[in-house]
Coordinates of C-alpha atoms in Angstrom, one line a residue:
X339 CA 1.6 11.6 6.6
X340 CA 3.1 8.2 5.8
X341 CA 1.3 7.0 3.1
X342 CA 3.1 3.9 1.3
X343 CA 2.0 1.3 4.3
X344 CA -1.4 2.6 4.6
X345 CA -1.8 2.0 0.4
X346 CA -0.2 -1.2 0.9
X347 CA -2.2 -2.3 3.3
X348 CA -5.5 -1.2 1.7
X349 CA -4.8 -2.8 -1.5
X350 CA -3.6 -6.6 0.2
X351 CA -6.5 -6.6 2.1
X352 CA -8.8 -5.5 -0.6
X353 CA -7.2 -5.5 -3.6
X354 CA -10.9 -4.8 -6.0
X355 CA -9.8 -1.0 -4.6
X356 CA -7.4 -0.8 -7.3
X357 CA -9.1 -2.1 -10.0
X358 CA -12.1 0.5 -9.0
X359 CA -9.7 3.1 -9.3
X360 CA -9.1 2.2 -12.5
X361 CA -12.8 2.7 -13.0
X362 CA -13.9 -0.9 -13.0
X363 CA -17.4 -1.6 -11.7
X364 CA -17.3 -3.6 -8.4
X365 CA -18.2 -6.8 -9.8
X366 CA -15.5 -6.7 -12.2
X367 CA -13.1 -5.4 -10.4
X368 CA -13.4 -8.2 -8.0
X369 CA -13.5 -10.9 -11.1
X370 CA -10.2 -8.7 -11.8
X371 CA -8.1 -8.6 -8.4
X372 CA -8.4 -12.8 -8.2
X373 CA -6.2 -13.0 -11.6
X374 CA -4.0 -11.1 -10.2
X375 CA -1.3 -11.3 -7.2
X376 CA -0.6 -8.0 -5.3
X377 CA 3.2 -7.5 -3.7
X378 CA 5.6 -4.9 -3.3
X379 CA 9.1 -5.5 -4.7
X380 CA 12.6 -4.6 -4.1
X381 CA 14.6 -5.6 -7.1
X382 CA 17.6 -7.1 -6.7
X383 CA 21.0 -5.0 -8.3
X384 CA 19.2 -1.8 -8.2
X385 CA 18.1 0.8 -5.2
X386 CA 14.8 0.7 -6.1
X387 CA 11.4 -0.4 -4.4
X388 CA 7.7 -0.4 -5.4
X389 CA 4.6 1.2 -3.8
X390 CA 3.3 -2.2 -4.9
X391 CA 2.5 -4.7 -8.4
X392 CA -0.4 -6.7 -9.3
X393 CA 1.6 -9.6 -11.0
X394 CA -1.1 -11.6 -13.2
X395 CA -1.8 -14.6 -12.9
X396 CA -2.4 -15.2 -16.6
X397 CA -0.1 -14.5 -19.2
X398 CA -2.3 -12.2 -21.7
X399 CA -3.3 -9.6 -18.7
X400 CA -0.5 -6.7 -18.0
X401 CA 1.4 -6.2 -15.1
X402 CA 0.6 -3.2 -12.7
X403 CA 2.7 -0.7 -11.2
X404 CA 1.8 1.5 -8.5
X405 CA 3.2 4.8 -7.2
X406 CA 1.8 6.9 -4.6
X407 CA 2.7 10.4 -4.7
X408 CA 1.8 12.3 -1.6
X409 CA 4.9 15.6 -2.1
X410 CA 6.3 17.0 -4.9
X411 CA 8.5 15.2 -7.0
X412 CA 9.4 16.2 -10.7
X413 CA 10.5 12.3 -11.6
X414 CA 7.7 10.5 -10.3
X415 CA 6.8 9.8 -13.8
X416 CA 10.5 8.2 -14.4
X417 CA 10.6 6.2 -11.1
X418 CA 7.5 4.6 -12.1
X419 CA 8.6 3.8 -15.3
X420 CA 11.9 3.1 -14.7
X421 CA 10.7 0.0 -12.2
X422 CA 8.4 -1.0 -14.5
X423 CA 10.8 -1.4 -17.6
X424 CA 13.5 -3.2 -14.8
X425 CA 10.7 -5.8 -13.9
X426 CA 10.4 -6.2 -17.8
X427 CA 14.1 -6.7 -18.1
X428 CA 14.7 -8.7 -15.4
X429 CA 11.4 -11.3 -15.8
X430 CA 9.8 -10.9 -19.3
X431 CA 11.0 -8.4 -21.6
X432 CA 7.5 -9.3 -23.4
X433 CA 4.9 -8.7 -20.8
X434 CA 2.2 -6.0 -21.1
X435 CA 2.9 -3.3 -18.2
X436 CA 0.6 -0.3 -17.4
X437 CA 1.8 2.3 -14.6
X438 CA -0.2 4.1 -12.6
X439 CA 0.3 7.1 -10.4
X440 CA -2.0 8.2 -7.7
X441 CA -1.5 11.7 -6.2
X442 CA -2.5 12.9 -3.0
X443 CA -4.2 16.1 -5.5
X444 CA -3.6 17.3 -8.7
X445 CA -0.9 20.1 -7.9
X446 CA 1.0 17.3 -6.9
X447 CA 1.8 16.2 -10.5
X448 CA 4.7 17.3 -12.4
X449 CA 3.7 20.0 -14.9
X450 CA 7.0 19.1 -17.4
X451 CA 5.0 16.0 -19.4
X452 CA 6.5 15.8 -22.6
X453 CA 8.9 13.0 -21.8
X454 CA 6.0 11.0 -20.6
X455 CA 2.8 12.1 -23.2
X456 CA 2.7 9.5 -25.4
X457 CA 3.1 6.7 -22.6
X458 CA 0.0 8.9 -21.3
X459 CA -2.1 9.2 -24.5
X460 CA -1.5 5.2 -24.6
X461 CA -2.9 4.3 -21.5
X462 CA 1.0 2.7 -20.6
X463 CA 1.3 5.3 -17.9
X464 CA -2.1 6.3 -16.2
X465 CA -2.9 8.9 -13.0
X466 CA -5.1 9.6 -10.4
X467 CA -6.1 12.2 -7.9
X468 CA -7.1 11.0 -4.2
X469 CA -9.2 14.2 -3.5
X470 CA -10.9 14.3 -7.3
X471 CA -11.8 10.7 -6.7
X472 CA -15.7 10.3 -6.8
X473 CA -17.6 9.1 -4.1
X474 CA -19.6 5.7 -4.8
X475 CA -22.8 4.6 -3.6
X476 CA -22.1 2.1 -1.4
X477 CA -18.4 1.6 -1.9
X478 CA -17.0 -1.3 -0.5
X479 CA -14.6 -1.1 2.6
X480 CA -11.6 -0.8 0.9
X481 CA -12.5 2.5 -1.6
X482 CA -14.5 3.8 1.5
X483 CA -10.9 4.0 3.7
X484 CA -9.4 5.8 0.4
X485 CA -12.0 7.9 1.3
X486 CA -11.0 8.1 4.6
X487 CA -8.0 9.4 4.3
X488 CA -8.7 12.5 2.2
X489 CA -11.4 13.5 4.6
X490 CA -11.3 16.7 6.7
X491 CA -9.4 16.1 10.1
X492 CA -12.8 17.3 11.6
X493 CA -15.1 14.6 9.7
X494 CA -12.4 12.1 10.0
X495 CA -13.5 10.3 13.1
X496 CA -17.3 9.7 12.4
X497 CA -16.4 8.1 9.1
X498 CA -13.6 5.8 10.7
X499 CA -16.5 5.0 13.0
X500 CA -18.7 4.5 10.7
X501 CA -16.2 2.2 9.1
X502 CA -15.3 0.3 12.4
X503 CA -19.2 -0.9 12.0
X504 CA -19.4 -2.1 9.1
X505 CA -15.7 -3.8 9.5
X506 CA -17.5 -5.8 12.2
X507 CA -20.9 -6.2 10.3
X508 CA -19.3 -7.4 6.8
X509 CA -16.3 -9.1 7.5
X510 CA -16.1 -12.2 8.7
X511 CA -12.7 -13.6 9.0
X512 CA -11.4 -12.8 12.3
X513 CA -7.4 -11.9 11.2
X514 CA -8.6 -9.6 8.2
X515 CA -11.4 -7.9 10.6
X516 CA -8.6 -6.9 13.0
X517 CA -6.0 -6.1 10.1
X518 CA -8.8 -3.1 8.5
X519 CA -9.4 -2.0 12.3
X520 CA -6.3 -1.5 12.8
X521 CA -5.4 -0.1 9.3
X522 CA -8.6 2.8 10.0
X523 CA -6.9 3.5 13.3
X524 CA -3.9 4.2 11.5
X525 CA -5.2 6.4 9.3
X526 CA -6.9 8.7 12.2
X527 CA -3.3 8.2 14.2
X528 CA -1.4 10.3 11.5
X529 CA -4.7 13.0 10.5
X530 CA -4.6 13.7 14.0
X531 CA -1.0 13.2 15.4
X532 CA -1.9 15.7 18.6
X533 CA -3.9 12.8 19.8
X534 CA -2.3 9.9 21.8
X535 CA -3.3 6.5 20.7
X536 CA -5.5 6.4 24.1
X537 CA -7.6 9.4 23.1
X538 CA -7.4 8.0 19.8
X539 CA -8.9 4.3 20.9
X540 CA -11.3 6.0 22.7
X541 CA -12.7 8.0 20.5
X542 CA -13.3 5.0 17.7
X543 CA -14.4 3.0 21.0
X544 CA -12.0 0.3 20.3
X545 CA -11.4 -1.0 24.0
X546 CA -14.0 -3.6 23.7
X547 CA -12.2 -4.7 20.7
X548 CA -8.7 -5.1 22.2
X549 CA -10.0 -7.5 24.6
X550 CA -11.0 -10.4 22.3
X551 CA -8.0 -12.9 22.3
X552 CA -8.5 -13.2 18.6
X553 CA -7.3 -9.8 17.7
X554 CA -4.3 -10.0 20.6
X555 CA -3.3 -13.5 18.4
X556 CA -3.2 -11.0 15.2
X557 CA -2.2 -8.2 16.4
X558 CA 0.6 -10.1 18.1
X559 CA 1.4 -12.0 14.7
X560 CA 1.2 -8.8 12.7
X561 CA 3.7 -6.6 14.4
X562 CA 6.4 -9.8 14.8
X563 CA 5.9 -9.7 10.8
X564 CA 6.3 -6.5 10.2
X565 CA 9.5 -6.2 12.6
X566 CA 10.5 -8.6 10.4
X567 CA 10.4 -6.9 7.2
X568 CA 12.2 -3.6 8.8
X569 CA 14.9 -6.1 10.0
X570 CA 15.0 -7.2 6.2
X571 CA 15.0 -4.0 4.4
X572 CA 17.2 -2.2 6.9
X573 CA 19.9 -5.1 5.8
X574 CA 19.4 -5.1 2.6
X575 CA 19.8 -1.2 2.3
X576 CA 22.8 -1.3 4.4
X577 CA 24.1 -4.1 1.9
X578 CA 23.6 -1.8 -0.7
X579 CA 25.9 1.1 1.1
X580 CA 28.6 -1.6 0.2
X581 CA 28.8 -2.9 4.2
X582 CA 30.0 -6.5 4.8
X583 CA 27.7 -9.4 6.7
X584 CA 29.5 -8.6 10.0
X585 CA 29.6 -4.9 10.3
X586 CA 25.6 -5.3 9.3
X587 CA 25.1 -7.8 12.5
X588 CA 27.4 -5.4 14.5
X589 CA 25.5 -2.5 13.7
X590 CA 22.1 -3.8 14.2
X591 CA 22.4 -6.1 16.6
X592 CA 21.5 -9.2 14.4
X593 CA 22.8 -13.2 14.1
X594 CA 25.1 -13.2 11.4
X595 CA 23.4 -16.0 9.8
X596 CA 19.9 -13.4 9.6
X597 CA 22.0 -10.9 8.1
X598 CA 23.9 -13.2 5.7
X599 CA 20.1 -14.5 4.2
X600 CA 18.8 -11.2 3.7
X601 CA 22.0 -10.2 1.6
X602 CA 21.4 -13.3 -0.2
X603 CA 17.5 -12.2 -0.8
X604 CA 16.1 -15.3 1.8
X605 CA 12.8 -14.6 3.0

């Protein structure tokens, strides 16, 4: 399952949900997420990308880097860190970082730590397990779809459901109600990739949903947006493959002058 989007799209819409998985209670971790601005970066000179930051918003807090691990992979530990300590270099060498690793389970983590144990025993470098994660009482929407998407393919759809509801019930800003409908249905679409969408939409009962022109508007709005950002990062890791401006915009079909601000790092 692709997880990066789904993570990213939990923690912009609800970014308290990473501040109670740092084990913050929910009334400080939503003081918390409003110092803080939530982004994933692509830094410029290098081949890497982040799972996503929460740049603060005042000097004294630290920056937070986030990697999820969903496979095995024995460097997780020196990705993380090795954005981090680029995003010191290249902004403020001075800036308090923390980086933190959450794992699809705990056999997921390296077992070769001695690199990386002090950064641990310092609280620099912190992890997390999706499937050790406790349940809350009453967790708000955005823990409850990390929930969601360690549950059992057979429990799956009466939670999403269940979270469909109170989507409608506690949200009440139009754009982000469709934006966490959408995100659940995601999350069912790739636990139970031998459904089609259709089954998929019917079994959340999401027709009468699809037929309000607000969530057309967004949902039309969303995907020109994220075509967007594919057009964007397929340019700028073709740039990085040493390609010129015009065998980019040959290649993908693109105006020259598209291609030529995406090299540049235009928005």
């Amino acid at each position: 399952m692709r997880t990066d989007s789904i993570f990213y799209s939990v923690f912009k819409t609800s970014p308290e949900t990473f501040f109670l998985l740092l084990g913050y209670p929910h009334k400080d971790a939503k003081e918390l997420a409003a110092r803080y601005q939530y982004e994933s970066i692509e830094f410029k000179e290098t081949a890497f990308h982040t799972d996503g930051v929460f740049s603060p918003r005042e000097p004294e807090l630290p920056v937070y880097f986030l990697e999820v691990q969903f496979y095995p992979l024995a460097a997780v530990y020196a990705d993380v860190l090795a954005k981090a300590f680029t995003y010191l270099k290249q902004h403020d060498p001075g800036q308090p970082v923390v980086a933190v690793v959450l794992f699809g389970s705990r056999d997921l983590e390296p077992t070769a730590l001695a690199p990386y144990q002090p950064l641990l025993d310092a609280g620099m470098l912190r992890r997390f397990y999706l499937d050790e994660m406790p349940e809350v009482a009453e967790a708000p929407l955005g823990l409850s779809i990390l929930y969601l998407i360690r549950q059992a393919e057979s429990l799956a759809p009466v939670m999403a459901r269940d979270l469909i509801v109170r989507v409608r019930s506690e949200i009440e800003d139009e754009s982000l109600r469709t934006a966490l409908v959408e995100l659940i249905e995601t999350v069912i679409i790739y636990k139970l990739p031998r459904l089609t969408r259709e089954e998929i939409q019917a079994m959340l009962q999401l027709h009468d949903i699809r037929e309000s022109k607000v969530y057309q508007e967004a949902h039309q709005e969303g995907r020109e947006k994220g075509a967007a950002e594919e057009r964007r990062r397929a340019i700028v890791r073709l740039s990085e493959r040493n390609m010129t401006a015009d065998e980019i915009s040959d290649m993908l079909g693109l105006d020259i002058e598209l291609v030529c601000k995406a090299m540049a790092g235009g928005k």
